[in-house]
Structures are given as C-alpha cells and as structure tokens.
Amino acid sequence: MSFLMRRATYLLTCVLLLGATSANAQGMRPGQGMGRGMGQGAGGGQGAAWANLSAFVPGDAKLGKAVAEQTCAACHGVDGNSIAAVFPKLAGQKESYLVRQLTNFSTNARQNDLMNPIAHQLDPDSLRNVAAWYTTQTIKPANDGDSKLIAAGRRVFEAGDISQHNPPCTHCHLANPPPGPGALAPLLAGQFAGYLQAQLLQLRSGQRSHALMMPMMAARLSDAQIEAVAAYISQLH
C-alpha cells in the first residue's frame, strides 16, 4: 500500500472516531445518526474510555498470579493460553484493555452470562492485578483458522476495504499503533480464529454493543471477510 493510501485510510479512521465521539456526546445510541457506532470504549463512551486510560494505574503482576490461579485458570489458563476458542487467550494483552473489559463485565456494561458474576466478585485491585499478570505472559498462536483463507485475510487486515470505507485493521490492532484510536484497541495476534469470528459477528449484529467503534467496522465486513481475517490473525505471532 502506498504512503498516500496509508495516510488516507488513517485519516478516515480518525474521522470516523471523531464522528462516533460526537454522536456519543449528543446522547445517541450506537447505530443512530451514522449507522452503527464504533469504538473500544466502556459503557460510559469513548470520552470516558480515554479519560480512564489517562488515569490508568498499573496492577501488581505477582499478586495477580494468585487471582489467575484461583479465579481464571479453569477457562483462560494460568498463563493466559486457553485451550478452547470459546474462551479468549489473555496472554500478552494490553493491561489497560483487560482492566477496562473486566470493569465492563463487573458493571454489566458488557454482557456475558459467565463473566459477569465472576467479575462481580473481584475488587478493583484484583482486577488490575490479574490484568497485570496476564499482560506479562506470552501468547501461543492458536492458528486454528482455514489456511486457505490466510491470503484473503491478510488483505483485509493490512489493506482494509476502501470500497466499504473500512481502514486496515493494522491502524489500531498492532502492538505499537499510530497515535489515535489504537491506544484503546486490543491486541489480536494469535487469538483463536473461532473467538474472533464470533466476536465480529456479535459486533456486526449489535449483540455486543458496548463498543463504539467496532460495530460500524464489522457491519461493513462480509461473512467471508470475517472468516478470512480471523484465520489470518490467528496465526500471527
């Protein structure tokens, strides 16, 4: 992709983010005024997510290991490498992202029948500590997608889909994304293809509606693109 194309798609990401933030500030629900909303924010909206990120206090990974062993290991593994796609890998994930999602679960801003009661039992220090622990672990790529789809998935991940006004996934979901919305986005490399596909479908349908940015992006992806990009991401290191 040329420099000009990369710059154009990056600017598109920022413009869409500003539009979603503006809609949220006016009290619009995701989907009002500009299709589905977009973002990685908590229930309080994109502005609240940025404020929470700037005020983020790291946890204690050593204390977090005990929380992981007692509360999380059965599904996510002590090292954050779960063995089934229904449970996402947490190893190496951004600490601030994990804290935000656990907080969303604890307040029911993000709905999940299994995670909501578990998160309710954890105090704020435990949430931060277990997030810190999983951040220090190393993800083992799931590589569970269809290998025949990797080339197509790479195009979606690295180039986006200009015809649908979708920027590349790399603008937000790399370890060191450019300044902007990527600061709030999760790392995806090595995650289960099955889990990624399920989440993208939930985001597209509105079932997972607490996020402000991704429902709009997912709404513009076809079933084939979702399956392909999930397969590609699952084999990344």
C-alpha positions as a printed Julia matrix, in Angstrom:
237×3 Matrix{Float64}:
   0.0     0.0    0.0
   1.35    3.42  -0.97
   2.15    6.11   1.59
  -0.75    8.25   0.34
  -3.18    5.35   0.63
  -1.99    4.54   4.15
  -2.34    8.2    5.12
  -5.83    8.41   3.63
  -7.08    5.32   5.43
  -5.52    6.5    8.69
  -7.28    9.86   8.36
 -10.52    8.0    7.63
 -10.12    6.1   10.89
  -9.66    9.33  12.82
 -12.63   11.0   11.12
 -14.88    8.04  11.93
 -13.65    8.06  15.52
 -14.44   11.76  15.89
 -17.87   11.18  14.42
 -18.61    8.41  16.9
 -17.34   10.51  19.79
 -19.54   13.42  18.7
 -22.59   11.17  18.41
 -21.94    9.74  21.85
 -21.59   13.23  23.34
 -25.01   14.12  21.92
 -26.56   11.13  23.65
 -27.01    8.99  20.54
 -27.14    5.26  20.92
 -24.82    3.18  18.73
 -26.49    2.99  15.34
 -28.21    6.38  15.47
 -27.26    9.19  13.11
 -24.34    7.4   11.44
 -25.12    3.72  11.16
 -23.64    1.67  13.98
 -21.29    3.39  16.42
 -17.67    2.43  16.76
 -15.03    2.24  19.44
 -13.37    0.19  22.16
 -14.81    2.29  24.96
 -16.52    1.26  28.14
 -20.19    1.82  28.83
 -19.51    5.5   29.53
 -18.5     6.12  25.91
 -15.32    6.9   24.01
 -14.57   10.05  26.02
 -14.81    8.11  29.27
 -12.52    5.42  27.88
  -9.84    7.98  27.01
 -10.17    9.54  30.46
  -9.85    6.14  32.12
  -6.79    5.35  30.02
  -5.04    8.57  31.03
  -5.79    7.84  34.7
  -4.79    4.17  34.45
  -2.95    2.72  37.45
  -0.95   -0.48  36.72
  -1.53   -3.55  38.87
   0.86   -5.94  40.61
   1.55   -8.96  38.41
   2.89  -11.06  41.3
  -0.34  -10.62  43.25
  -2.31  -11.15  40.06
  -0.93  -14.65  39.55
  -2.85  -15.85  42.62
  -6.07  -14.34  41.25
  -5.47  -16.05  37.92
  -4.86  -19.41  39.59
  -7.93  -19.17  41.83
 -10.44  -17.48  39.53
  -9.42  -17.51  35.87
  -7.27  -20.57  35.15
 -10.11  -23.04  34.54
 -11.13  -21.18  31.39
  -8.22  -18.95  30.4
  -5.27  -20.94  31.74
  -2.81  -19.71  34.36
  -0.6   -18.4   31.55
  -3.48  -16.89  29.6
  -3.42  -19.51  26.84
  -6.85  -21.11  26.97
  -7.38  -24.39  25.18
 -10.81  -23.72  23.65
 -11.9   -20.96  21.29
 -14.94  -20.14  23.41
 -12.51  -18.65  25.94
 -10.19  -15.95  24.55
  -6.46  -16.01  25.05
  -5.41  -13.28  27.5
  -1.64  -13.73  27.41
   0.23  -10.6   26.37
  -2.91   -8.49  26.09
  -2.74   -4.77  26.95
  -3.17   -4.35  30.7
  -5.37   -1.28  30.31
  -7.64   -3.13  27.87
  -8.04   -6.11  30.2
  -8.88   -3.83  33.13
 -11.45   -1.99  31.02
 -13.15   -5.18  29.86
 -13.18   -6.7   33.35
 -14.68   -3.46  34.65
 -17.3    -3.59  31.89
 -18.17   -7.15  32.93
 -18.34   -6.18  36.6
 -20.76   -3.33  35.87
 -22.75   -5.31  33.26
 -21.78   -2.79  30.57
 -20.61   -5.87  28.67
 -22.95   -8.81  28.96
 -21.75  -12.38  29.37
 -23.52  -14.98  31.5
 -20.25  -16.5   32.68
 -18.04  -13.44  33.07
 -20.49  -11.05  34.75
 -20.79  -12.95  38.06
 -17.05  -13.73  38.11
 -16.07  -10.11  37.59
 -18.58   -9.01  40.25
 -16.55  -10.96  42.82
 -13.28   -9.15  42.07
 -12.41   -5.87  43.77
 -10.68   -3.12  41.73
  -7.21   -4.09  42.97
  -7.75   -7.72  41.98
  -8.94   -6.64  38.52
  -5.8    -4.6   37.96
  -3.5    -7.25  39.4
  -4.81  -10.14  37.33
  -4.69   -7.95  34.23
  -1.06   -7.13  35.04
  -0.27  -10.84  35.39
  -1.76  -11.83  32.06
  -0.01   -8.95  30.32
   3.36  -10.42  31.33
   2.58  -13.8   29.75
   3.4   -14.88  26.19
   0.66  -15.83  23.79
   0.87  -19.09  21.88
  -0.74  -18.5   18.48
  -3.93  -20.51  18.07
  -3.51  -20.95  14.31
  -6.95  -22.55  14.16
  -8.28  -20.88  11.02
  -8.59  -22.25   7.5
  -5.11  -21.96   5.96
  -6.68  -21.43   2.52
  -8.14  -18.12   3.72
  -4.95  -16.57   5.08
  -4.06  -14.63   1.93
  -7.52  -13.07   1.72
  -7.47  -12.34   5.44
  -4.13  -10.61   5.17
  -5.56   -8.23   2.58
  -8.37   -7.24   4.92
  -6.03   -6.87   7.9
  -3.3    -4.9    6.14
  -5.19   -3.03   3.41
  -8.77   -2.77   4.63
 -11.6    -2.41   2.15
 -11.7     1.01   0.53
 -14.94    0.18  -1.3
 -16.64   -0.17   2.09
 -14.7     2.71   3.71
 -13.05    0.28   6.12
  -9.45    1.16   7.08
  -6.84   -1.55   7.68
  -7.03   -3.38  11.0
  -3.35   -2.54  11.46
  -4.19    1.08  12.25
  -5.46    0.03  15.66
  -4.62   -3.6   16.39
  -0.82   -3.66  16.32
   1.49   -3.71  19.33
   2.57   -0.14  18.53
  -0.23    1.51  16.54
  -0.02    5.09  15.25
  -1.29    7.78  17.66
  -5.05    7.74  17.82
  -7.79    5.16  18.48
  -5.34    2.26  18.56
  -4.44    3.17  22.14
  -7.82    1.77  23.21
  -7.83   -1.26  20.92
  -6.92   -4.81  21.95
  -4.02   -6.8   20.53
  -5.31   -9.59  18.3
  -2.28  -11.52  17.04
  -2.52  -15.25  17.83
  -6.1   -15.13  19.12
  -8.44  -18.02  18.28
  -9.99  -17.62  14.85
 -13.21  -19.06  16.22
 -13.33  -16.48  19.02
 -12.51  -13.57  16.69
 -15.14  -14.67  14.21
 -17.76  -14.96  16.94
 -16.95  -11.51  18.33
 -17.01   -9.84  14.91
 -20.4   -11.39  14.22
 -21.69  -10.16  17.59
 -20.35   -6.69  16.89
 -21.92   -6.68  13.43
 -25.32   -7.77  14.72
 -25.31   -5.33  17.65
 -25.31   -8.15  20.22
 -22.03   -6.78  21.56
 -22.98   -3.13  21.65
 -20.86   -1.68  24.48
 -18.09   -0.85  21.99
 -18.48    2.34  19.98
 -16.03    1.83  17.12
 -16.07   -1.79  16.04
 -19.8    -2.33  15.34
 -19.52    0.1   12.41
 -16.38   -1.58  11.1
 -17.82   -5.09  11.49
 -21.09   -4.05   9.81
 -19.1    -3.48   6.62
 -17.44   -6.91   6.63
 -18.95   -9.86   4.78
 -19.12  -13.33   6.31
 -16.26  -14.37   4.04
 -14.09  -11.42   5.08
 -14.74  -12.09   8.76
 -13.77  -15.74   8.44
 -10.67  -14.88   6.41
  -9.34  -12.09   8.62
  -9.9   -14.23  11.72
  -7.91  -17.06  10.14
  -5.07  -14.7    9.29
  -4.9   -13.12  12.72
  -4.9   -16.48  14.5
  -1.53  -17.46  13.04
   0.24  -14.18  13.76
   2.91  -14.0   16.48
